[in-house]
Each structure stands twice: as structure tokens, then as C-alpha cells.
Amino acid sequence: MSKTLKFAVLPGDGIGPEVMNVALKVLEAATKPSGITLEYESADVGGIAIDNHGVALPDSTLDVCKASDAILFGSVGGPKWENLPPKEQPERAALLPIRKAFSLFANVRPGLLFKELVDASPLKTERIPDGIDIVCIRELTGGIYFGQPKETRELENGELEAIDTMVYKTSEIERIAEVAAQTALGRGKRVCSVDKANVLETSVLWRKTVTAFFEEKYPELELSHMYVDNAAMQLARDPNQFDVLFTENMFGDILSDEMAVICGSMGMMSSASLGTAKNGHGQPFGLYEPAGGTAPDIAGQGVANPCAQVLSGAMMLRFSFGLGDIADRIEAAIKSAVQNDIRTGDIAFGKKAIGTEAMCDAIIERL
Ligand code: ATP
Ligand code: MG
């Protein structure tokens, strides 16, 4: 089999370039035995793009993305660009336009905490004896963050009034339900849909649409519903009761951060944002990035944990290139390294800490 994977590499700022370098080496090593060629093109994004081109997302970078089947993204921003106006801030000026350009409507975040790392979680370790293994899927382009009208207006008595609007169409609900179903098929076959159907009209439609969708298309999956307030409690109480949970934009924004914190180190958390378009491999076009940021406090020191970036690369293989078996091997290699106490500082807990490059070698050795 000879297959070429064409993807855009946008390392960005801070620890971005350091951990991206590791991700590319691991992807190279993991795919080579299968005769797969990586054909990636790197481009500036974020603060470095502001310095080099005057804007956080140059047209030339967007063109590189458009010519690719997926985007492997580092992270953007940092103290140097903090004083720019909000609209020009690297995160907002780079990520939002990319999401828009590729209609990235589904954010998939694994909540993965290895058994060996339960100390990293603020939860009591006896509540998660085997670690955590769930997935949170957030709708990314609809709901109250984008609904119109969205404005502040002056009332007749001079008082100000602000309005945000929560809107969802059945087609938007069905496409995110499809991502949740596909994710659950490759895992524990259980899906929990999170809403607030006791109060919100959009949630009533959400629940009705989701129920009908799973009855018709995925009767083999176990579907449950939960109100978002309860879901927030249940996540902190017993996260492993979930397999795949999925929800609308604002609820997902909040729940996915809650999930990230109960899963411990930012240095281990990956994410995928999937689009409506299919790429040249007949798979969803997607953007893959660590859940953490640029970690300015440790940037340039060679100590960042590259695992989140490597795991993001593995997600890219799984979702955008249909190479789930190679993704599994990369995940297993990372797990094996951690099990053998090969760890960067953020997850060392008093054990010996190694640097970014040494972690890279340890992962590749175990592939
Ligand atoms: P940003 O604005 O880019 O999000 P931040 O200051 O919020 O930057 P984060 O990157 O979100 O910083 O990181 C939060 C904390 O987690 C920092 O102390 C950082 O060092 C740590 N951290 C994040 N990613 C990693 C990583 N890959 N390896 C080690 N530590 C990390
Ligand atoms: Mg941050």
C-alpha cells in the first residue's frame, strides 16, 4: 500500500514549534512501516505571523490549509502580543477565521487520564482507580455564541438591555449527533446527549431530534439524555459513567473545560475540530491541536510535554485519514512510556523528569 498524507503544519508560538517537531517525528516513524508518505507544508500562524506578515492568519497560510486534507495546529499567542486590540489577538484572529473557513462544527476532546497519572487529577484517586477514558463532543458553530440578534440597545427609559439568541436547526443537531455516534461506535457504544430541555426551546428540539436520529440510524447504540447542570455534577462525581457525551456550543465550552481539569495535565490533552467537508481521503477535513496553550512560562526551555501534540497528530490519522490502527499504536507507545516512568516535568510527581526530545525518543522507541 502506498498512501500520501497531505496536511498543513501550523506550529504557532511558545512551545508550539518545540512540540510540533516531536509530533512530526513520531508521525513519520509510525507511518513509515506501512509505506505511507507524509507530505506536509509548514506555515506561520498567530504571533509569529503577525511579526512576519502583519496578520495572525496570512492568506498564504490559509492557502496552504486549503490545499491540504487536514491541519495540524500548535498553539498561538503569548505575552509579546498581549497588548493588541481584542480583534487582533492571535487566538481570535487566527483560530476563528480558520474554523469559519472550513465550517469546523464539531469539537472532539478525549478526556483521557492514564491510570498511572491519576495523581494529576483533582478528583480523589479512589473515585478513578483506572484513570479516566471518556470523550466530550461540543457543537462549535451554532447556538448562543453566534445566534442573531446579538446586541446591546437603549430602552426608552435610558436603561441598557443586551440580547443573545440561542438558535439550532435540526440539520445542525443531526450532524453533531452523527459525529457522536461514529465516535461511540469505535468505543463503548454509549452516548449521552446533554441539554436543558426543561427550560430551553432549543434543547426541546435538540432532544427530540437526537432521539429520532438514534432510533432511526443507530439503534445499536445506547442513548441517554442528561440536563447540563446534572452533567456538570456527574462529571465531577463519576466521570467514567460516560462514554461519549455531546452537547451544544456553550454547554460544551463549559463541560469540556471541566473535563480537562479533572483529567489533569494540559500537556496530555488533544482535540479535533471537524468540518462539514470531506477531504481527498473521503474523511472529514479537520484541525487538530493540543487543548493547552502556548505555555509561555516554559517555552524555549526544551521541557514541554509533547504528548498533547503527538496525540493530536494521532487523532488526525484516525479522523481525517482513516488510520485508526496507527493512531492506536501511537497512543499505546505514549501509555507505555508513562507506565515506565518516562515523564516530562508536568507529569513527573517527584519522579525523574526528562525533556521534550528525550520524551520523543522514548515514544518512537516504543512504536
Ligand atoms: P495560552 O494563553 O496560550 O493558553 P497560558 O498562559 O494560559 O497560555 P497554557 O498553555 O494554557 O498557558 O498552560 C497552562 C499551564 O499548563 C502552564 O503552567 C503551562 O506551563 C502548563 N502546560 C501547558 N501545556 C503544557 C505542556 N505541553 N507541557 C507542560 N506543561 C504545559
Ligand atoms: Mg490557557
mmCIF file of C-alpha atoms and ligand atoms in Angstrom:
data_model
loop_
_atom_site.group_PDB
_atom_site.id
_atom_site.type_symbol
_atom_site.label_atom_id
_atom_site.label_comp_id
_atom_site.label_asym_id
_atom_site.label_seq_id
_atom_site.Cartn_x
_atom_site.Cartn_y
_atom_site.Cartn_z
ATOM 1 C CA MET A 1 0.000 0.000 0.000
ATOM 2 C CA SER A 2 1.348 3.425 -0.815
ATOM 3 C CA LYS A 3 -0.559 6.358 0.505
ATOM 4 C CA THR A 4 0.332 10.037 0.800
ATOM 5 C CA LEU A 5 -0.922 12.182 3.652
ATOM 6 C CA LYS A 6 -1.114 15.828 2.731
ATOM 7 C CA PHE A 7 -1.526 18.134 5.697
ATOM 8 C CA ALA A 8 -0.766 21.686 6.797
ATOM 9 C CA VAL A 9 1.553 22.205 9.766
ATOM 10 C CA LEU A 10 0.954 25.415 11.725
ATOM 11 C CA PRO A 11 3.268 25.336 14.774
ATOM 12 C CA GLY A 12 2.453 28.857 16.018
ATOM 13 C CA ASP A 13 4.060 30.359 19.119
ATOM 14 C CA GLY A 14 5.507 29.476 22.527
ATOM 15 C CA ILE A 15 6.003 25.739 22.951
ATOM 16 C CA GLY A 16 4.144 25.180 19.646
ATOM 17 C CA PRO A 17 7.244 24.697 17.437
ATOM 18 C CA GLU A 18 9.022 22.504 20.047
ATOM 19 C CA VAL A 19 6.165 20.045 20.470
ATOM 20 C CA MET A 20 5.212 20.130 16.775
ATOM 21 C CA ASN A 21 8.701 18.992 15.914
ATOM 22 C CA VAL A 22 8.170 15.908 18.096
ATOM 23 C CA ALA A 23 4.708 15.202 16.655
ATOM 24 C CA LEU A 24 6.110 15.200 13.114
ATOM 25 C CA LYS A 25 8.948 12.839 14.035
ATOM 26 C CA VAL A 26 6.532 10.435 15.727
ATOM 27 C CA LEU A 27 4.068 10.559 12.806
ATOM 28 C CA GLU A 28 6.926 9.883 10.416
ATOM 29 C CA ALA A 29 8.153 6.901 12.429
ATOM 30 C CA ALA A 30 4.651 5.484 12.945
ATOM 31 C CA THR A 31 3.548 5.660 9.308
ATOM 32 C CA LYS A 32 6.766 4.680 7.528
ATOM 33 C CA PRO A 33 6.466 0.889 8.078
ATOM 34 C CA SER A 34 3.102 0.980 6.248
ATOM 35 C CA GLY A 35 4.691 2.639 3.214
ATOM 36 C CA ILE A 36 2.899 5.908 3.928
ATOM 37 C CA THR A 37 4.480 9.193 2.839
ATOM 38 C CA LEU A 38 3.915 12.403 4.781
ATOM 39 C CA GLU A 39 3.647 15.418 2.529
ATOM 40 C CA TYR A 40 3.227 18.339 4.866
ATOM 41 C CA GLU A 41 3.749 22.053 4.377
ATOM 42 C CA SER A 42 4.504 24.407 7.270
ATOM 43 C CA ALA A 43 3.185 27.959 7.531
ATOM 44 C CA ASP A 44 3.169 30.839 10.001
ATOM 45 C CA VAL A 45 0.159 31.437 12.231
ATOM 46 C CA GLY A 46 -0.503 33.569 15.315
ATOM 47 C CA GLY A 47 2.097 35.891 16.822
ATOM 48 C CA ILE A 48 4.899 34.773 14.541
ATOM 49 C CA ALA A 49 2.650 35.519 11.550
ATOM 50 C CA ILE A 50 1.923 38.988 12.954
ATOM 51 C CA ASP A 51 5.692 39.575 13.208
ATOM 52 C CA ASN A 52 6.477 38.178 9.750
ATOM 53 C CA HIS A 53 3.405 39.157 7.726
ATOM 54 C CA GLY A 54 1.476 41.728 9.786
ATOM 55 C CA VAL A 55 -1.571 39.485 10.359
ATOM 56 C CA ALA A 56 -2.260 36.413 12.516
ATOM 57 C CA LEU A 57 -3.661 34.413 9.597
ATOM 58 C CA PRO A 58 -1.974 35.412 6.313
ATOM 59 C CA ASP A 59 -3.725 34.473 3.069
ATOM 60 C CA SER A 60 -0.680 32.385 2.172
ATOM 61 C CA THR A 61 -1.256 30.264 5.314
ATOM 62 C CA LEU A 62 -4.939 29.853 4.546
ATOM 63 C CA ASP A 63 -3.961 28.752 1.023
ATOM 64 C CA VAL A 64 -1.659 26.069 2.446
ATOM 65 C CA CYS A 65 -4.587 24.833 4.580
ATOM 66 C CA LYS A 66 -6.946 24.820 1.619
ATOM 67 C CA ALA A 67 -4.532 22.691 -0.393
ATOM 68 C CA SER A 68 -4.365 20.113 2.438
ATOM 69 C CA ASP A 69 -6.526 17.283 3.790
ATOM 70 C CA ALA A 70 -6.098 18.292 7.452
ATOM 71 C CA ILE A 71 -4.392 20.868 9.658
ATOM 72 C CA LEU A 72 -2.019 20.020 12.482
ATOM 73 C CA PHE A 73 -2.040 23.082 14.700
ATOM 74 C CA GLY A 74 0.260 24.040 17.589
ATOM 75 C CA SER A 75 -0.862 26.963 19.690
ATOM 76 C CA VAL A 76 -0.844 30.727 19.279
ATOM 77 C CA GLY A 77 -0.341 33.846 21.358
ATOM 78 C CA GLY A 78 1.904 34.935 24.193
ATOM 79 C CA PRO A 79 2.951 37.938 26.252
ATOM 80 C CA LYS A 80 4.534 39.702 23.270
ATOM 81 C CA TRP A 81 1.155 40.194 21.567
ATOM 82 C CA GLU A 82 -0.987 40.619 24.667
ATOM 83 C CA ASN A 83 -1.488 44.354 24.232
ATOM 84 C CA LEU A 84 -3.006 44.185 20.754
ATOM 85 C CA PRO A 85 -6.706 45.099 20.457
ATOM 86 C CA PRO A 86 -9.026 42.088 21.134
ATOM 87 C CA LYS A 87 -9.857 41.565 17.454
ATOM 88 C CA GLU A 88 -6.163 41.316 16.547
ATOM 89 C CA GLN A 89 -5.240 38.942 19.362
ATOM 90 C CA PRO A 90 -3.524 35.897 17.834
ATOM 91 C CA GLU A 91 -6.075 33.350 19.136
ATOM 92 C CA ARG A 92 -9.116 35.225 17.966
ATOM 93 C CA ALA A 93 -7.605 36.486 14.709
ATOM 94 C CA ALA A 94 -6.218 33.088 13.710
ATOM 95 C CA LEU A 95 -8.489 30.361 15.031
ATOM 96 C CA LEU A 96 -11.940 31.849 14.496
ATOM 97 C CA PRO A 97 -11.341 32.556 10.769
ATOM 98 C CA ILE A 98 -9.939 29.033 10.243
ATOM 99 C CA ARG A 99 -12.986 27.497 11.960
ATOM 100 C CA LYS A 100 -15.182 29.620 9.743
ATOM 101 C CA ALA A 101 -13.293 28.939 6.515
ATOM 102 C CA PHE A 102 -13.643 25.165 6.961
ATOM 103 C CA SER A 103 -17.011 25.062 8.781
ATOM 104 C CA LEU A 104 -15.429 23.209 11.691
ATOM 105 C CA PHE A 105 -18.653 22.408 13.535
ATOM 106 C CA ALA A 106 -17.602 19.584 15.860
ATOM 107 C CA ASN A 107 -15.008 19.786 18.597
ATOM 108 C CA VAL A 108 -13.949 16.357 19.816
ATOM 109 C CA ARG A 109 -11.957 16.224 23.074
ATOM 110 C CA PRO A 110 -10.832 12.968 24.592
ATOM 111 C CA GLY A 111 -10.889 13.055 28.385
ATOM 112 C CA LEU A 112 -8.086 10.596 28.807
ATOM 113 C CA LEU A 113 -6.198 10.118 32.042
ATOM 114 C CA PHE A 114 -3.913 7.106 32.301
ATOM 115 C CA LYS A 115 -4.186 5.001 35.418
ATOM 116 C CA GLU A 116 -0.559 5.801 36.196
ATOM 117 C CA LEU A 117 -1.326 9.525 36.227
ATOM 118 C CA VAL A 118 -4.409 9.651 38.466
ATOM 119 C CA ASP A 119 -2.428 11.854 40.858
ATOM 120 C CA ALA A 120 -2.681 14.631 38.249
ATOM 121 C CA SER A 121 -6.447 14.801 38.730
ATOM 122 C CA PRO A 122 -8.001 16.985 41.423
ATOM 123 C CA LEU A 123 -10.537 14.148 41.929
ATOM 124 C CA LYS A 124 -9.964 11.707 44.753
ATOM 125 C CA THR A 125 -7.939 8.854 43.286
ATOM 126 C CA GLU A 126 -10.306 6.219 44.738
ATOM 127 C CA ARG A 127 -13.042 7.642 42.506
ATOM 128 C CA ILE A 128 -10.985 6.967 39.385
ATOM 129 C CA PRO A 129 -8.923 3.861 40.194
ATOM 130 C CA ASP A 130 -8.442 3.063 36.482
ATOM 131 C CA GLY A 131 -7.987 6.638 35.319
ATOM 132 C CA ILE A 132 -10.500 8.355 33.037
ATOM 133 C CA ASP A 133 -11.463 7.492 29.476
ATOM 134 C CA ILE A 134 -14.343 9.491 28.031
ATOM 135 C CA VAL A 135 -14.926 11.799 25.038
ATOM 136 C CA CYS A 136 -16.668 15.163 25.067
ATOM 137 C CA ILE A 137 -18.073 16.477 21.787
ATOM 138 C CA ARG A 138 -19.053 20.120 21.518
ATOM 139 C CA GLU A 139 -21.049 21.794 18.740
ATOM 140 C CA LEU A 140 -18.835 24.656 17.628
ATOM 141 C CA THR A 141 -20.545 26.902 15.099
ATOM 142 C CA GLY A 142 -24.105 27.412 16.362
ATOM 143 C CA GLY A 143 -26.064 28.223 19.492
ATOM 144 C CA ILE A 144 -25.964 31.341 21.627
ATOM 145 C CA TYR A 145 -22.412 32.334 20.641
ATOM 146 C CA PHE A 146 -23.481 33.084 17.065
ATOM 147 C CA GLY A 147 -27.305 33.446 17.029
ATOM 148 C CA GLN A 148 -28.833 36.718 15.827
ATOM 149 C CA PRO A 149 -29.964 39.178 17.130
ATOM 150 C CA LYS A 150 -26.947 39.783 19.313
ATOM 151 C CA GLU A 151 -26.791 43.385 20.507
ATOM 152 C CA THR A 152 -26.976 45.934 23.289
ATOM 153 C CA ARG A 153 -29.736 48.528 22.895
ATOM 154 C CA GLU A 154 -31.020 51.502 24.832
ATOM 155 C CA LEU A 155 -34.565 51.337 26.183
ATOM 156 C CA GLU A 156 -36.934 54.321 26.292
ATOM 157 C CA ASN A 157 -36.099 54.968 29.950
ATOM 158 C CA GLY A 158 -32.396 55.163 29.085
ATOM 159 C CA GLU A 159 -31.586 51.760 30.588
ATOM 160 C CA LEU A 160 -29.403 49.420 28.548
ATOM 161 C CA GLU A 161 -30.562 45.958 27.515
ATOM 162 C CA ALA A 162 -28.400 43.236 25.962
ATOM 163 C CA ILE A 163 -29.592 40.248 23.988
ATOM 164 C CA ASP A 164 -28.040 36.976 22.836
ATOM 165 C CA THR A 165 -30.009 34.445 20.848
ATOM 166 C CA MET A 166 -29.792 30.673 21.025
ATOM 167 C CA VAL A 167 -30.707 29.055 17.712
ATOM 168 C CA TYR A 168 -30.381 25.494 16.390
ATOM 169 C CA LYS A 169 -31.684 23.839 13.242
ATOM 170 C CA THR A 170 -32.404 20.095 13.024
ATOM 171 C CA SER A 171 -29.665 19.708 10.399
ATOM 172 C CA GLU A 172 -27.097 21.222 12.793
ATOM 173 C CA ILE A 173 -28.220 18.882 15.575
ATOM 174 C CA GLU A 174 -28.159 15.823 13.330
ATOM 175 C CA ARG A 175 -24.641 16.404 12.042
ATOM 176 C CA ILE A 176 -23.182 16.669 15.548
ATOM 177 C CA ALA A 177 -25.215 13.603 16.602
ATOM 178 C CA GLU A 178 -23.579 11.773 13.681
ATOM 179 C CA VAL A 179 -20.083 12.640 14.976
ATOM 180 C CA ALA A 180 -21.088 11.438 18.460
ATOM 181 C CA ALA A 181 -22.482 8.188 17.021
ATOM 182 C CA GLN A 182 -19.381 7.491 14.934
ATOM 183 C CA THR A 183 -17.152 8.166 17.934
ATOM 184 C CA ALA A 184 -19.205 5.840 20.157
ATOM 185 C CA LEU A 185 -19.123 3.068 17.535
ATOM 186 C CA GLY A 186 -15.336 2.972 17.880
ATOM 187 C CA ARG A 187 -15.561 2.885 21.685
ATOM 188 C CA GLY A 188 -18.072 1.814 24.355
ATOM 189 C CA LYS A 189 -21.210 2.294 22.199
ATOM 190 C CA ARG A 190 -22.855 4.586 24.757
ATOM 191 C CA VAL A 191 -23.855 8.171 24.036
ATOM 192 C CA CYS A 192 -25.153 10.778 26.465
ATOM 193 C CA SER A 193 -26.779 13.859 24.975
ATOM 194 C CA VAL A 194 -26.630 16.889 27.268
ATOM 195 C CA ASP A 195 -29.236 19.660 27.118
ATOM 196 C CA LYS A 196 -31.541 21.808 29.225
ATOM 197 C CA ALA A 197 -34.844 20.597 27.787
ATOM 198 C CA ASN A 198 -36.773 21.530 30.919
ATOM 199 C CA VAL A 199 -36.173 25.221 30.188
ATOM 200 C CA LEU A 200 -34.874 25.902 26.675
ATOM 201 C CA GLU A 201 -36.799 25.635 23.423
ATOM 202 C CA THR A 202 -33.591 24.802 21.506
ATOM 203 C CA SER A 203 -32.998 21.938 23.953
ATOM 204 C CA VAL A 204 -36.517 20.562 23.384
ATOM 205 C CA LEU A 205 -35.786 20.409 19.663
ATOM 206 C CA TRP A 206 -32.285 19.052 20.401
ATOM 207 C CA ARG A 207 -33.628 16.176 22.491
ATOM 208 C CA LYS A 208 -36.428 15.333 20.050
ATOM 209 C CA THR A 209 -34.076 15.396 17.055
ATOM 210 C CA VAL A 210 -31.384 13.355 18.790
ATOM 211 C CA THR A 211 -33.895 10.718 19.956
ATOM 212 C CA ALA A 212 -35.369 10.291 16.476
ATOM 213 C CA PHE A 213 -31.899 10.287 14.864
ATOM 214 C CA PHE A 214 -30.532 7.484 17.040
ATOM 215 C CA GLU A 215 -33.751 5.426 16.806
ATOM 216 C CA GLU A 216 -33.587 5.551 13.037
ATOM 217 C CA LYS A 217 -29.848 5.423 12.310
ATOM 218 C CA TYR A 218 -28.100 3.907 15.334
ATOM 219 C CA PRO A 219 -30.486 1.616 17.262
ATOM 220 C CA GLU A 220 -27.444 -0.443 18.341
ATOM 221 C CA LEU A 221 -26.081 2.462 20.405
ATOM 222 C CA GLU A 222 -27.265 3.156 23.942
ATOM 223 C CA LEU A 223 -28.578 6.731 24.096
ATOM 224 C CA SER A 224 -29.276 8.654 27.277
ATOM 225 C CA HIS A 225 -30.133 12.297 27.996
ATOM 226 C CA MET A 226 -28.991 14.496 30.835
ATOM 227 C CA TYR A 227 -29.626 18.090 31.883
ATOM 228 C CA VAL A 228 -26.449 20.148 31.745
ATOM 229 C CA ASP A 229 -26.487 21.109 35.437
ATOM 230 C CA ASN A 230 -26.639 17.437 36.362
ATOM 231 C CA ALA A 231 -23.961 16.578 33.777
ATOM 232 C CA ALA A 232 -21.594 19.090 35.382
ATOM 233 C CA MET A 233 -22.106 17.370 38.751
ATOM 234 C CA GLN A 234 -21.864 13.841 37.370
ATOM 235 C CA LEU A 235 -18.583 14.643 35.570
ATOM 236 C CA ALA A 236 -17.001 15.623 38.872
ATOM 237 C CA ARG A 237 -18.640 12.765 40.787
ATOM 238 C CA ASP A 238 -18.049 9.807 38.484
ATOM 239 C CA PRO A 239 -16.653 10.740 35.042
ATOM 240 C CA ASN A 240 -16.399 7.142 33.820
ATOM 241 C CA GLN A 241 -20.185 6.725 33.864
ATOM 242 C CA PHE A 242 -19.928 8.465 30.474
ATOM 243 C CA ASP A 243 -18.513 7.002 27.279
ATOM 244 C CA VAL A 244 -19.239 9.730 24.718
ATOM 245 C CA LEU A 245 -21.079 12.848 25.768
ATOM 246 C CA PHE A 246 -22.155 15.503 23.316
ATOM 247 C CA THR A 247 -23.792 18.868 23.621
ATOM 248 C CA GLU A 248 -24.394 22.320 22.161
ATOM 249 C CA ASN A 249 -21.797 25.080 21.938
ATOM 250 C CA MET A 250 -21.961 26.946 25.271
ATOM 251 C CA PHE A 251 -22.682 23.880 27.411
ATOM 252 C CA GLY A 252 -19.800 22.123 25.667
ATOM 253 C CA ASP A 253 -17.463 25.059 26.209
ATOM 254 C CA ILE A 254 -18.017 24.775 29.945
ATOM 255 C CA LEU A 255 -18.189 20.980 30.254
ATOM 256 C CA SER A 256 -15.101 20.367 28.122
ATOM 257 C CA ASP A 257 -13.033 22.649 30.380
ATOM 258 C CA GLU A 258 -14.388 20.879 33.437
ATOM 259 C CA MET A 259 -13.402 17.587 31.827
ATOM 260 C CA ALA A 260 -9.914 18.904 31.014
ATOM 261 C CA VAL A 261 -9.261 19.848 34.617
ATOM 262 C CA ILE A 262 -10.433 16.521 36.066
ATOM 263 C CA CYS A 263 -8.120 14.811 33.562
ATOM 264 C CA GLY A 264 -5.047 16.520 35.000
ATOM 265 C CA SER A 265 -2.192 17.803 32.907
ATOM 266 C CA MET A 266 -2.746 20.109 29.941
ATOM 267 C CA GLY A 267 0.332 18.502 28.449
ATOM 268 C CA MET A 268 -1.607 15.301 27.698
ATOM 269 C CA MET A 269 -4.851 16.672 26.224
ATOM 270 C CA SER A 270 -5.538 16.645 22.487
ATOM 271 C CA SER A 271 -8.510 17.834 20.463
ATOM 272 C CA ALA A 272 -10.013 17.728 16.989
ATOM 273 C CA SER A 273 -12.288 20.193 15.249
ATOM 274 C CA LEU A 274 -14.064 18.503 12.361
ATOM 275 C CA GLY A 275 -15.598 20.159 9.329
ATOM 276 C CA THR A 276 -18.551 19.560 7.094
ATOM 277 C CA ALA A 277 -16.325 18.983 4.075
ATOM 278 C CA LYS A 278 -14.851 15.618 3.140
ATOM 279 C CA ASN A 279 -11.164 15.644 2.231
ATOM 280 C CA GLY A 280 -9.311 13.818 -0.538
ATOM 281 C CA HIS A 281 -9.467 10.610 1.528
ATOM 282 C CA GLY A 282 -13.265 10.725 1.814
ATOM 283 C CA GLN A 283 -12.868 11.589 5.514
ATOM 284 C CA PRO A 284 -13.810 14.793 7.372
ATOM 285 C CA PHE A 285 -11.399 17.712 6.968
ATOM 286 C CA GLY A 286 -10.228 18.620 10.447
ATOM 287 C CA LEU A 287 -7.983 20.800 12.572
ATOM 288 C CA TYR A 288 -6.042 19.011 15.307
ATOM 289 C CA GLU A 289 -4.496 20.819 18.256
ATOM 290 C CA PRO A 290 -3.492 20.378 21.901
ATOM 291 C CA ALA A 291 -6.091 21.582 24.404
ATOM 292 C CA GLY A 292 -3.411 23.599 26.248
ATOM 293 C CA GLY A 293 -1.942 26.859 25.103
ATOM 294 C CA THR A 294 1.496 28.234 24.341
ATOM 295 C CA ALA A 295 2.767 27.726 27.924
ATOM 296 C CA PRO A 296 4.884 30.920 27.864
ATOM 297 C CA ASP A 297 6.289 30.064 31.303
ATOM 298 C CA ILE A 298 8.250 27.100 29.910
ATOM 299 C CA ALA A 299 8.601 27.982 26.205
ATOM 300 C CA GLY A 300 12.097 27.642 24.756
ATOM 301 C CA GLN A 301 13.401 25.520 27.631
ATOM 302 C CA GLY A 302 13.008 22.124 25.976
ATOM 303 C CA VAL A 303 10.897 20.786 28.851
ATOM 304 C CA ALA A 304 7.350 20.966 27.412
ATOM 305 C CA ASN A 305 5.348 17.766 27.312
ATOM 306 C CA PRO A 306 4.944 16.877 23.619
ATOM 307 C CA CYS A 307 2.268 14.215 24.251
ATOM 308 C CA ALA A 308 -0.744 16.501 23.661
ATOM 309 C CA GLN A 309 0.646 17.476 20.248
ATOM 310 C CA VAL A 310 1.549 13.890 19.380
ATOM 311 C CA LEU A 311 -1.912 12.679 20.444
ATOM 312 C CA SER A 312 -3.434 15.428 18.290
ATOM 313 C CA GLY A 313 -1.452 14.014 15.375
ATOM 314 C CA ALA A 314 -2.805 10.553 16.199
ATOM 315 C CA MET A 315 -6.342 11.950 16.141
ATOM 316 C CA MET A 316 -5.599 13.395 12.707
ATOM 317 C CA LEU A 317 -4.597 9.943 11.447
ATOM 318 C CA ARG A 318 -7.794 8.477 12.937
ATOM 319 C CA PHE A 319 -10.382 11.023 11.826
ATOM 320 C CA SER A 320 -9.008 12.644 8.659
ATOM 321 C CA PHE A 321 -7.007 9.767 7.168
ATOM 322 C CA GLY A 322 -8.874 6.672 8.387
ATOM 323 C CA LEU A 323 -5.720 5.264 10.001
ATOM 324 C CA GLY A 324 -7.146 4.293 13.395
ATOM 325 C CA ASP A 325 -4.764 1.344 13.756
ATOM 326 C CA ILE A 326 -1.676 3.561 13.544
ATOM 327 C CA ALA A 327 -3.301 6.069 15.919
ATOM 328 C CA ASP A 328 -3.824 3.198 18.389
ATOM 329 C CA ARG A 329 -0.135 2.308 18.148
ATOM 330 C CA ILE A 330 0.953 5.878 18.891
ATOM 331 C CA GLU A 331 -1.368 6.069 21.894
ATOM 332 C CA ALA A 332 -0.074 2.743 23.170
ATOM 333 C CA ALA A 333 3.545 3.938 22.821
ATOM 334 C CA ILE A 334 2.805 7.028 24.916
ATOM 335 C CA LYS A 335 1.000 4.953 27.502
ATOM 336 C CA SER A 336 3.899 2.537 27.704
ATOM 337 C CA ALA A 337 6.398 5.374 28.204
ATOM 338 C CA VAL A 338 4.342 6.893 31.005
ATOM 339 C CA GLN A 339 3.872 3.469 32.609
ATOM 340 C CA ASN A 340 7.614 3.085 32.682
ATOM 341 C CA ASP A 341 8.005 6.413 34.474
ATOM 342 C CA ILE A 342 9.333 8.199 31.419
ATOM 343 C CA ARG A 343 7.814 11.594 32.009
ATOM 344 C CA THR A 344 8.197 15.302 31.438
ATOM 345 C CA GLY A 345 8.123 17.654 34.427
ATOM 346 C CA ASP A 346 4.378 18.395 34.320
ATOM 347 C CA ILE A 347 3.510 14.733 34.984
ATOM 348 C CA ALA A 348 6.600 13.607 36.927
ATOM 349 C CA PHE A 349 5.208 13.971 40.507
ATOM 350 C CA GLY A 350 8.598 13.690 42.142
ATOM 351 C CA LYS A 351 9.841 11.099 39.660
ATOM 352 C CA LYS A 352 12.764 11.969 37.404
ATOM 353 C CA ALA A 353 11.724 14.458 34.727
ATOM 354 C CA ILE A 354 13.044 14.266 31.186
ATOM 355 C CA GLY A 355 12.983 16.861 28.404
ATOM 356 C CA THR A 356 10.887 17.183 25.264
ATOM 357 C CA GLU A 357 13.409 15.486 22.961
ATOM 358 C CA ALA A 358 14.013 12.565 25.326
ATOM 359 C CA MET A 359 10.255 12.014 25.506
ATOM 360 C CA CYS A 360 10.204 11.980 21.703
ATOM 361 C CA ASP A 361 12.880 9.285 21.564
ATOM 362 C CA ALA A 362 11.058 7.209 24.195
ATOM 363 C CA ILE A 363 7.802 7.294 22.210
ATOM 364 C CA ILE A 364 9.480 6.398 18.918
ATOM 365 C CA GLU A 365 11.386 3.551 20.551
ATOM 366 C CA ARG A 366 8.073 2.026 21.674
ATOM 367 C CA LEU A 367 6.159 2.295 18.392
HETATM 368 P P1 ATP B 1 -2.323 30.494 26.497
HETATM 369 O O1 ATP B 1 -2.797 31.886 26.618
HETATM 370 O O2 ATP B 1 -1.592 30.230 25.217
HETATM 371 O O3 ATP B 1 -3.387 29.462 26.791
HETATM 372 P P2 ATP B 1 -1.444 30.098 29.199
HETATM 373 O O4 ATP B 1 -0.550 31.045 29.953
HETATM 374 O O5 ATP B 1 -2.878 30.002 29.530
HETATM 375 O O6 ATP B 1 -1.208 30.335 27.655
HETATM 376 P P3 ATP B 1 -1.335 27.302 28.902
HETATM 377 O O7 ATP B 1 -0.566 26.898 27.732
HETATM 378 O O8 ATP B 1 -2.815 27.271 28.818
HETATM 379 O O9 ATP B 1 -0.783 28.706 29.399
HETATM 380 O O10 ATP B 1 -0.817 26.411 30.104
HETATM 381 C C1 ATP B 1 -1.320 26.460 31.419
HETATM 382 C C2 ATP B 1 -0.294 25.792 32.326
HETATM 383 O O11 ATP B 1 -0.107 24.425 31.915
HETATM 384 C C3 ATP B 1 1.090 26.448 32.264
HETATM 385 O O12 ATP B 1 1.683 26.470 33.535
HETATM 386 C C4 ATP B 1 1.883 25.573 31.344
HETATM 387 O O13 ATP B 1 3.249 25.542 31.642
HETATM 388 C C5 ATP B 1 1.240 24.194 31.536
HETATM 389 N N1 ATP B 1 1.293 23.461 30.263
HETATM 390 C C6 ATP B 1 0.501 23.628 29.198
HETATM 391 N N2 ATP B 1 0.856 22.825 28.178
HETATM 392 C C7 ATP B 1 1.929 22.137 28.621
HETATM 393 C C8 ATP B 1 2.765 21.152 28.054
HETATM 394 N N3 ATP B 1 2.585 20.704 26.804
HETATM 395 N N4 ATP B 1 3.782 20.650 28.797
HETATM 396 C C9 ATP B 1 3.973 21.073 30.062
HETATM 397 N N5 ATP B 1 3.221 21.986 30.657
HETATM 398 C C10 ATP B 1 2.201 22.524 29.961
HETATM 399 MG MG MG B 2 -4.502 28.832 28.605
#
